[in-house]
Coordinates of C-alpha atoms in Angstrom, one line a residue:
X1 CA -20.8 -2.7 -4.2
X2 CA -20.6 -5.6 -1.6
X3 CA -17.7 -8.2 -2.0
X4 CA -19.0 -10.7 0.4
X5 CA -20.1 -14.2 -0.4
X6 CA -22.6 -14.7 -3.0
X7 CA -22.9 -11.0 -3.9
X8 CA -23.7 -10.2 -7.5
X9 CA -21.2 -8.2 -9.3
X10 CA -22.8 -6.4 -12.5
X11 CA -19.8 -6.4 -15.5
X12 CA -19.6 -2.7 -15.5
X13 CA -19.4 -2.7 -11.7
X14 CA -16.6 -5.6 -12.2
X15 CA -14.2 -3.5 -14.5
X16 CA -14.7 -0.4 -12.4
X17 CA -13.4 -2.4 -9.4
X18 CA -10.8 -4.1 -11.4
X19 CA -9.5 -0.7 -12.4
X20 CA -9.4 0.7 -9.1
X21 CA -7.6 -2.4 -7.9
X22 CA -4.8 -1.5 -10.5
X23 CA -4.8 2.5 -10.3
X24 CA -3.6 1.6 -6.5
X25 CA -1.7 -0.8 -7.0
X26 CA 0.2 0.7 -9.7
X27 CA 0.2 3.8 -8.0
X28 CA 2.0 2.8 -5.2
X29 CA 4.5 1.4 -7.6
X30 CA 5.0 4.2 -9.9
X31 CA 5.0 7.0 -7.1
X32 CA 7.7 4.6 -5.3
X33 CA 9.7 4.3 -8.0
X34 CA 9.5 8.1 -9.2
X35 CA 10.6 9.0 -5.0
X36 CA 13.6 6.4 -4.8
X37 CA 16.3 7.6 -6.8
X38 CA 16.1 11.4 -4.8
X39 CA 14.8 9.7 -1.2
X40 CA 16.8 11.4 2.0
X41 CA 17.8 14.6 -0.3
X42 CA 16.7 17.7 0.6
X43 CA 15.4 19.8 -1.8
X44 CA 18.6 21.7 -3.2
X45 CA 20.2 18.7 -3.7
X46 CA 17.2 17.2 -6.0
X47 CA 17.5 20.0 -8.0
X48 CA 21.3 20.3 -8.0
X49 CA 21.1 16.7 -9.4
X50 CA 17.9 17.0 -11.5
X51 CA 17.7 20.7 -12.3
X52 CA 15.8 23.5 -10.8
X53 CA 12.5 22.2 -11.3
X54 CA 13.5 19.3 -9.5
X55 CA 12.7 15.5 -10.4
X56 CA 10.1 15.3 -13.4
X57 CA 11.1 12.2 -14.4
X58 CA 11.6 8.5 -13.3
X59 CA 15.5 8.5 -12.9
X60 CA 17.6 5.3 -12.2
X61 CA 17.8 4.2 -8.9
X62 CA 19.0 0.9 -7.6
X63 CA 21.0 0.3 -10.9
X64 CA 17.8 0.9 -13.1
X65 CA 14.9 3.6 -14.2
X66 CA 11.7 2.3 -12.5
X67 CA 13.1 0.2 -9.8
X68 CA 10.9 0.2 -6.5
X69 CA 11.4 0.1 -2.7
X70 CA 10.8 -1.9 -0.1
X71 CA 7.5 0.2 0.1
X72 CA 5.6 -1.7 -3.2
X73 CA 7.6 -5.2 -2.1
X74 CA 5.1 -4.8 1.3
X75 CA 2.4 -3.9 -0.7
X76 CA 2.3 -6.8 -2.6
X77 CA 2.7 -9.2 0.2
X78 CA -0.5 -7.3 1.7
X79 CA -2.7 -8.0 -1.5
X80 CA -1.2 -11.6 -1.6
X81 CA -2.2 -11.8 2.6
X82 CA -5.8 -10.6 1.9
X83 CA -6.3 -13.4 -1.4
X84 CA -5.2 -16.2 1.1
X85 CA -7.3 -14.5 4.2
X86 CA -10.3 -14.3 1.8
X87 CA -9.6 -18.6 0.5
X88 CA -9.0 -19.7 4.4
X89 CA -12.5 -18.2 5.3
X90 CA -14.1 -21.5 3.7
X91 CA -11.9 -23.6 6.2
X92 CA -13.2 -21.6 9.5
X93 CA -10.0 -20.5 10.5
X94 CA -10.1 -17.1 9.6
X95 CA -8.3 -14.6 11.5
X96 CA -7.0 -12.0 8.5
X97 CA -4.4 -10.5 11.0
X98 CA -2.6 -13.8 10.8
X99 CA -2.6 -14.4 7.5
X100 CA -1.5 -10.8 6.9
X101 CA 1.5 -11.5 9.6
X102 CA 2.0 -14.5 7.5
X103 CA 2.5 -12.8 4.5
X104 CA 4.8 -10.5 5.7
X105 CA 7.0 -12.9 7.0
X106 CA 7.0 -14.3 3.3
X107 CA 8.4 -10.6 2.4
X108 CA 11.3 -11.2 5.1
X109 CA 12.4 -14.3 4.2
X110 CA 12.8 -12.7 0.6
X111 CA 15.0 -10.3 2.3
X112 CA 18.0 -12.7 3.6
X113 CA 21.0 -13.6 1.8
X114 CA 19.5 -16.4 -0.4
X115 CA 21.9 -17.8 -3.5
X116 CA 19.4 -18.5 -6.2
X117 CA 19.5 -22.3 -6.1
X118 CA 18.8 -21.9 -2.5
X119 CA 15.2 -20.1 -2.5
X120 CA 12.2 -22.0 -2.0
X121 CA 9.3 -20.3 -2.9
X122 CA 6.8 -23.3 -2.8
X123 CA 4.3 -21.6 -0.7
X124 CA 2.2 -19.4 -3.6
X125 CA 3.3 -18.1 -6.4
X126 CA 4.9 -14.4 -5.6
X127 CA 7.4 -15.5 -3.2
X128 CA 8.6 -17.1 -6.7
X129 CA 9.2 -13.8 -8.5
X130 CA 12.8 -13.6 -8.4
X131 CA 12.8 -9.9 -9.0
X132 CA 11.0 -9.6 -5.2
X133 CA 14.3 -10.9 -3.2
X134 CA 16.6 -7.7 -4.4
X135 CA 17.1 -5.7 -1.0
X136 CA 15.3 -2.1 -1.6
X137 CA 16.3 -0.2 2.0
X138 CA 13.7 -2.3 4.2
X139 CA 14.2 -0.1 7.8
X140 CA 15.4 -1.4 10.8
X141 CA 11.6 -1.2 12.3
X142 CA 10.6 -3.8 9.4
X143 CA 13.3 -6.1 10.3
X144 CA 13.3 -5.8 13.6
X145 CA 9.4 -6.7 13.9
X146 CA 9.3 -9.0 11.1
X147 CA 12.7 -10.7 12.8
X148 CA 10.6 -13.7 14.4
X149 CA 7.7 -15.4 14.2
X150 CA 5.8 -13.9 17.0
X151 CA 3.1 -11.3 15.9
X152 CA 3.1 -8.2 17.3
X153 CA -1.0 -6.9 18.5
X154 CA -2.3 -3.5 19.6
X155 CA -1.5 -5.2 23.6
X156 CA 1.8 -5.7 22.6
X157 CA 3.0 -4.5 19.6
X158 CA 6.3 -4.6 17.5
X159 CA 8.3 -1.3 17.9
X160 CA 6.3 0.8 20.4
X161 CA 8.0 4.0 19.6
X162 CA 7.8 3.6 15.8
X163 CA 6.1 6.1 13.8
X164 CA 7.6 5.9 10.6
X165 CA 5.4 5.9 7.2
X166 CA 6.4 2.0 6.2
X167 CA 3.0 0.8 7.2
X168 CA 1.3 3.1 6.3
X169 CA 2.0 2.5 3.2
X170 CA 1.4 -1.2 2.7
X171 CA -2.1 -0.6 3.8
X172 CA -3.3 0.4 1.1
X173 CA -5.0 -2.7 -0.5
X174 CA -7.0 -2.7 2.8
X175 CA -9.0 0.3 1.4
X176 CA -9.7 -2.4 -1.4
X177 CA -11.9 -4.5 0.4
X178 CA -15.1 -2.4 -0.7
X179 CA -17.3 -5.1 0.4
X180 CA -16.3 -4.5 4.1
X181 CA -17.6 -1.9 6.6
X182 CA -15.4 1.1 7.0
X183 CA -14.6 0.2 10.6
X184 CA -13.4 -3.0 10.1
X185 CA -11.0 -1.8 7.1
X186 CA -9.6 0.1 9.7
X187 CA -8.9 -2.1 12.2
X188 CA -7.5 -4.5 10.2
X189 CA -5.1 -1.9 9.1
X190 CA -4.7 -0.7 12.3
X191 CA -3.9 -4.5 13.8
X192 CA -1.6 -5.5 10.7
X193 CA 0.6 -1.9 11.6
X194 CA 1.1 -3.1 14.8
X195 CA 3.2 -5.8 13.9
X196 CA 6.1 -3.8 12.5
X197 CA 4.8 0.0 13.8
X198 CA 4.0 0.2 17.4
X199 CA 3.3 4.0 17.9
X200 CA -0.6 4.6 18.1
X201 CA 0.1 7.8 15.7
X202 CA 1.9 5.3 13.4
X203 CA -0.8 2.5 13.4
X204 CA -4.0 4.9 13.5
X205 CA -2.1 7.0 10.2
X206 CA -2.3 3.4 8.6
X207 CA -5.6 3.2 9.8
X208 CA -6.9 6.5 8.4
X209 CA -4.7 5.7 5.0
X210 CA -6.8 2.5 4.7
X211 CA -10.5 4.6 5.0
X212 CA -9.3 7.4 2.6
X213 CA -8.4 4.2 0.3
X214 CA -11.2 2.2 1.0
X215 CA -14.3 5.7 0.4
X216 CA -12.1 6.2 -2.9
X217 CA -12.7 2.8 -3.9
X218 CA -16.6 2.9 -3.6
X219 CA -16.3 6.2 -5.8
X220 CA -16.3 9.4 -3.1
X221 CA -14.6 12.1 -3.9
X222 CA -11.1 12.7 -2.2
X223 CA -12.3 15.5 0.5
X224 CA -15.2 13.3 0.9
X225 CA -12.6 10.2 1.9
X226 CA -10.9 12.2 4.0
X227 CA -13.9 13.3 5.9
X228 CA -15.3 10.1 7.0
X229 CA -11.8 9.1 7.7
X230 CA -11.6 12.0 10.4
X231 CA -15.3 11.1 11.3
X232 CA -14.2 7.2 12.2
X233 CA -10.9 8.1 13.8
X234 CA -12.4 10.8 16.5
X235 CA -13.9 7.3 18.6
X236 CA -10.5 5.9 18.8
X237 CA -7.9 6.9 21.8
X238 CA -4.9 8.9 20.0
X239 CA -6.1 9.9 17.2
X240 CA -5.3 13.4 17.8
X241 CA -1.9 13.4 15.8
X242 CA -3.7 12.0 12.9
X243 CA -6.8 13.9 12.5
X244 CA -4.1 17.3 13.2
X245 CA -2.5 16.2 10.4
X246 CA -5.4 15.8 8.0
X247 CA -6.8 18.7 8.9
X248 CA -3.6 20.7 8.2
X249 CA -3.6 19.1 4.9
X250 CA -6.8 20.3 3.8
X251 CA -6.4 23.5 5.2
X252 CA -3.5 23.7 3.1
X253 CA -5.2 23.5 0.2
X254 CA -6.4 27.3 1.0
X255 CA -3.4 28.3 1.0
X256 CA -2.4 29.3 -2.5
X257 CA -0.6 27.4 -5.0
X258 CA 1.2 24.1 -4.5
X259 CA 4.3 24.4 -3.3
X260 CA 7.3 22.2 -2.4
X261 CA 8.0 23.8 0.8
X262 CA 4.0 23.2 1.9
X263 CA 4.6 19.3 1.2
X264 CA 7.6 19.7 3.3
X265 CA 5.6 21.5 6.3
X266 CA 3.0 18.9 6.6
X267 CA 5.7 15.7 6.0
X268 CA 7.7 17.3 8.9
X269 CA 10.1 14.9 10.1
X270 CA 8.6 11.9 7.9
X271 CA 6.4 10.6 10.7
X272 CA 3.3 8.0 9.3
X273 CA 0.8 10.8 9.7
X274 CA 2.9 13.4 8.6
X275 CA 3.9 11.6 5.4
X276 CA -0.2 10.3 4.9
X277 CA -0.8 14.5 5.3
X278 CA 1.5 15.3 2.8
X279 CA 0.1 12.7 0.3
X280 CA -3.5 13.9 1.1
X281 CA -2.4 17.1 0.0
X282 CA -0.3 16.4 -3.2
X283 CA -3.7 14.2 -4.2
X284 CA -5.8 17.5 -3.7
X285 CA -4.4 19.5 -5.7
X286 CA -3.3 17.7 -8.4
X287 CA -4.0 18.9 -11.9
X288 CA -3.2 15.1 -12.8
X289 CA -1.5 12.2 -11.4
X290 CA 1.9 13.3 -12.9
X291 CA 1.5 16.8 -11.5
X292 CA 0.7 15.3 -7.9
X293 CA 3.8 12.5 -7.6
X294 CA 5.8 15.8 -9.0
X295 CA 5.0 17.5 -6.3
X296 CA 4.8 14.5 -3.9
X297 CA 8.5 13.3 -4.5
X298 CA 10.3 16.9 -4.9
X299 CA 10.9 17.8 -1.0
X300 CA 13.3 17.2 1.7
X301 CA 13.3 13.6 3.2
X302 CA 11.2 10.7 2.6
X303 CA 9.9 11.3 -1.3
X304 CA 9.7 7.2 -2.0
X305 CA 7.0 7.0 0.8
X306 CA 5.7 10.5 -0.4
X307 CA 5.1 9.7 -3.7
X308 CA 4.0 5.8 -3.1
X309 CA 1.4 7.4 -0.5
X310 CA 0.0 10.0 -2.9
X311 CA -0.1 7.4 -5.9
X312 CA -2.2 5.1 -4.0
X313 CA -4.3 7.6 -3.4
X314 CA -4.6 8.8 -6.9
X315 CA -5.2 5.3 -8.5
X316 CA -7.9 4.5 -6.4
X317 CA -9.3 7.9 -7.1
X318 CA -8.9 7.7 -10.7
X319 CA -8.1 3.8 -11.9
X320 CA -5.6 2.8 -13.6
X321 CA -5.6 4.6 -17.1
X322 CA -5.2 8.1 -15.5
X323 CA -1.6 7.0 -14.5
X324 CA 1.4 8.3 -17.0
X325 CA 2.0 5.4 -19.2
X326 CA 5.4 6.1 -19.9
X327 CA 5.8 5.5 -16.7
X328 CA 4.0 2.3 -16.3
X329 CA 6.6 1.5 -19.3
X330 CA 9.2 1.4 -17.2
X331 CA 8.2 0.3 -13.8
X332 CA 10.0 -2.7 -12.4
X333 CA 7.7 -6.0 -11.9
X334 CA 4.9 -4.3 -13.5
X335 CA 3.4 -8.3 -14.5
X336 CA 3.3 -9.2 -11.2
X337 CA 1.5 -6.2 -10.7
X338 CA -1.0 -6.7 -13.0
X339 CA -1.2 -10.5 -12.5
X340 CA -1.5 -9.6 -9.0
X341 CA -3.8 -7.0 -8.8
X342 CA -6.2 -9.0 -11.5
X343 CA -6.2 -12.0 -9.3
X344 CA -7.1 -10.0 -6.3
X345 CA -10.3 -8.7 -8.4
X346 CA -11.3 -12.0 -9.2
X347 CA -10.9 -13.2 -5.7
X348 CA -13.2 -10.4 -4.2
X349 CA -15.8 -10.6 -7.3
X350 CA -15.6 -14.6 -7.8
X351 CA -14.4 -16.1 -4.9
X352 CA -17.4 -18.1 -4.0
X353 CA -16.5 -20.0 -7.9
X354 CA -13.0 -20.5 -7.1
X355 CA -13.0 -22.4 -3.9
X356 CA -16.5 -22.1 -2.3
X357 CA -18.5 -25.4 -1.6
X358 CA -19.9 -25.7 -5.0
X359 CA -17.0 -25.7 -6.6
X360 CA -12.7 -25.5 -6.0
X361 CA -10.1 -24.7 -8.4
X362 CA -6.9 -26.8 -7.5
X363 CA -4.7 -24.1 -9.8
X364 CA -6.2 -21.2 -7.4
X365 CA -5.5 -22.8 -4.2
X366 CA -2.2 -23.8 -5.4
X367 CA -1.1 -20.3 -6.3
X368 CA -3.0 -19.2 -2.7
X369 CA -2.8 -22.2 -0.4
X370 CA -4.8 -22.4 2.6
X371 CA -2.6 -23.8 4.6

């Protein structure tokens, strides 16, 4: 599959794409929202409060059942930066870093103390969805690095010593720009990190969470993924925490059955690649995608990121219709999602109709201005 310029896109090719696009999306989402109401419990206190087999269910969090984090909210904003990255290539300006830093400084504005009548929103459509501006736990490391307008680079980036899982997980729809050459998936990711993440173990996890994304998306198997993922990190200074990780994880696998306590062992103290490790694992052995965010959200410490890691992984694996829809049911902003994710599909298959020499779509570049 190629998603550059002019490429031709068979129908069935199209609606496997489309699919992925939405399994990752969605999975993100729906392992978030399963991990939020029990994230920071250990695991007796999940099962004191949801019984000893622990969470099975999405529970309310945040004042509903379904509600995401902070964790999907950054996800979006990344498919949203990648649509507008891919529309401001015809101008010549291209630099996706910037328009990714762009987007994320959409997410933060979103975060401040806005009265309705008071936000904007006139620059594209999500920064509209009023759902987006409710304040879901965004970490100091987030706001902190998203605090002004200067973007933080792999020279000098935001946070040095920051190794939490945040963008890790955001990265994900990098892994959806099939048409791209593994390398350069991972460097955007690894670049866009930086801006909030500034620990080389941090921004090469978001790296290596991009290429397991991105070989899922073109239809390899999950060991497979991970494999060229350790195969592309080895040439890059620091990768050693990383590759550990993923090595643990599949030699985990090995190790008998599933088990909370294993999860727990590779997330360790909720580090980026400890946290991408664990959601390697709870995607191996899955018997389904229910079964894996199960096992992905019932640990001690970060199960939102857990289970938003692992359901990223699944979707792409498996698209969109292999996630529970009971689930999907319930999940908060689950139009935008879709919406979303559909518009990102188009804009990878189509892009050349929507605003390419030939032809321009006023509606498309008002929903993704160029500017």
């Amino acid at each position: 599959m190629s998603a550059t310029a002019g490429a031709v896109w068979g129908r069935t090719e199209q609606q496997d794409f489309r699919s992925r696009v939405r399994g990752t999306l969605l999975g993100v989402a729906v392992g978030d929202a399963l991990g939020a109401p029990v994230d920071g419990l250990d695991l007796p206190g999940i099962r004191e409060a949801h019984g000893p087999e622990g969470l099975l269910d999405l529970a309310p969090a945040y004042g509903r059942r379904g509600a995401v984090t902070h964790l999907t909210q950054l996800t979006l904003f990344s498919v949203d930066g990648l649509i507008r990255a891919q529309v401001r290539r015809d101008t010549g300006a291209w630099h996706p870093p910037t328009d990714l830093h762009r987007a994320y400084l959409r997410w933060a504005v979103t975060q401040r103390d806005w009265g309705p009548d008071e936000r904007r929103g006139e620059d594209g459509w999500l920064a509209r969805e009023e759902w987006l501006y409710a304040r879901r736990g965004p970490t100091r490391a987030l706001l902190l690095g998203l605090g002004d307008d200067t973007m933080g680079t792999l020279d000098a980036p935001k946070n040095p010593k920051e190794r939490g899982p945040e963008a890790a997980v955001r990265s994900a729809p990098f892994g959806l720009l099939v048409g791209w050459e593994p390398q350069l998936v991972a460097q955007l990711a690894v670049e866009c990190a930086a801006q909030t993440h500034g620990h080389p173990a941090a921004y090469l996890a978001a790296g290596a969470y991009a290429l397991v994304v991105h070989a899922l998306a073109r239809g390899d198997s999950l060991d497979g993924a991970v494999q060229r993922a350790l195969a592309l990190l080895a040439a890059r200074p620091g990768h050693q925490p990383v590759s550990d990780a993923l090595q643990h994880a599949l030699g985990a696998v090995r190790q008998g059955m599933p088990a909370p306590e294993r999860v727990a062992r590779l997330a360790g103290e909720g580090t980026a690649e400890g946290m991408v490790a664990a959601a390697v694992y709870c995607a191996l052995v899955a018997e389904d995608v229910r079964h894996g965010l199960c096992l992905a959200v019932n640990h001690d410490g970060r199960s939102a990121a857990a289970g938003a890691l692992t359901g990223g992984l699944l979707g792409a694996l498996h698209g969109e219709t292999a996630l529970p829809p009971a689930w999907l049911a319930g999940l908060e902003g689950r139009p935008t999602i879709l919406e979303l994710a559909d518009d990102f599909a188009m804009e990878m298959t189509q892009g050349p109709a929507l605003h390419g020499p030939g032809a321009s779509s006023p509606a498309w570049l008002a929903r993704y201005p160029r500017a």
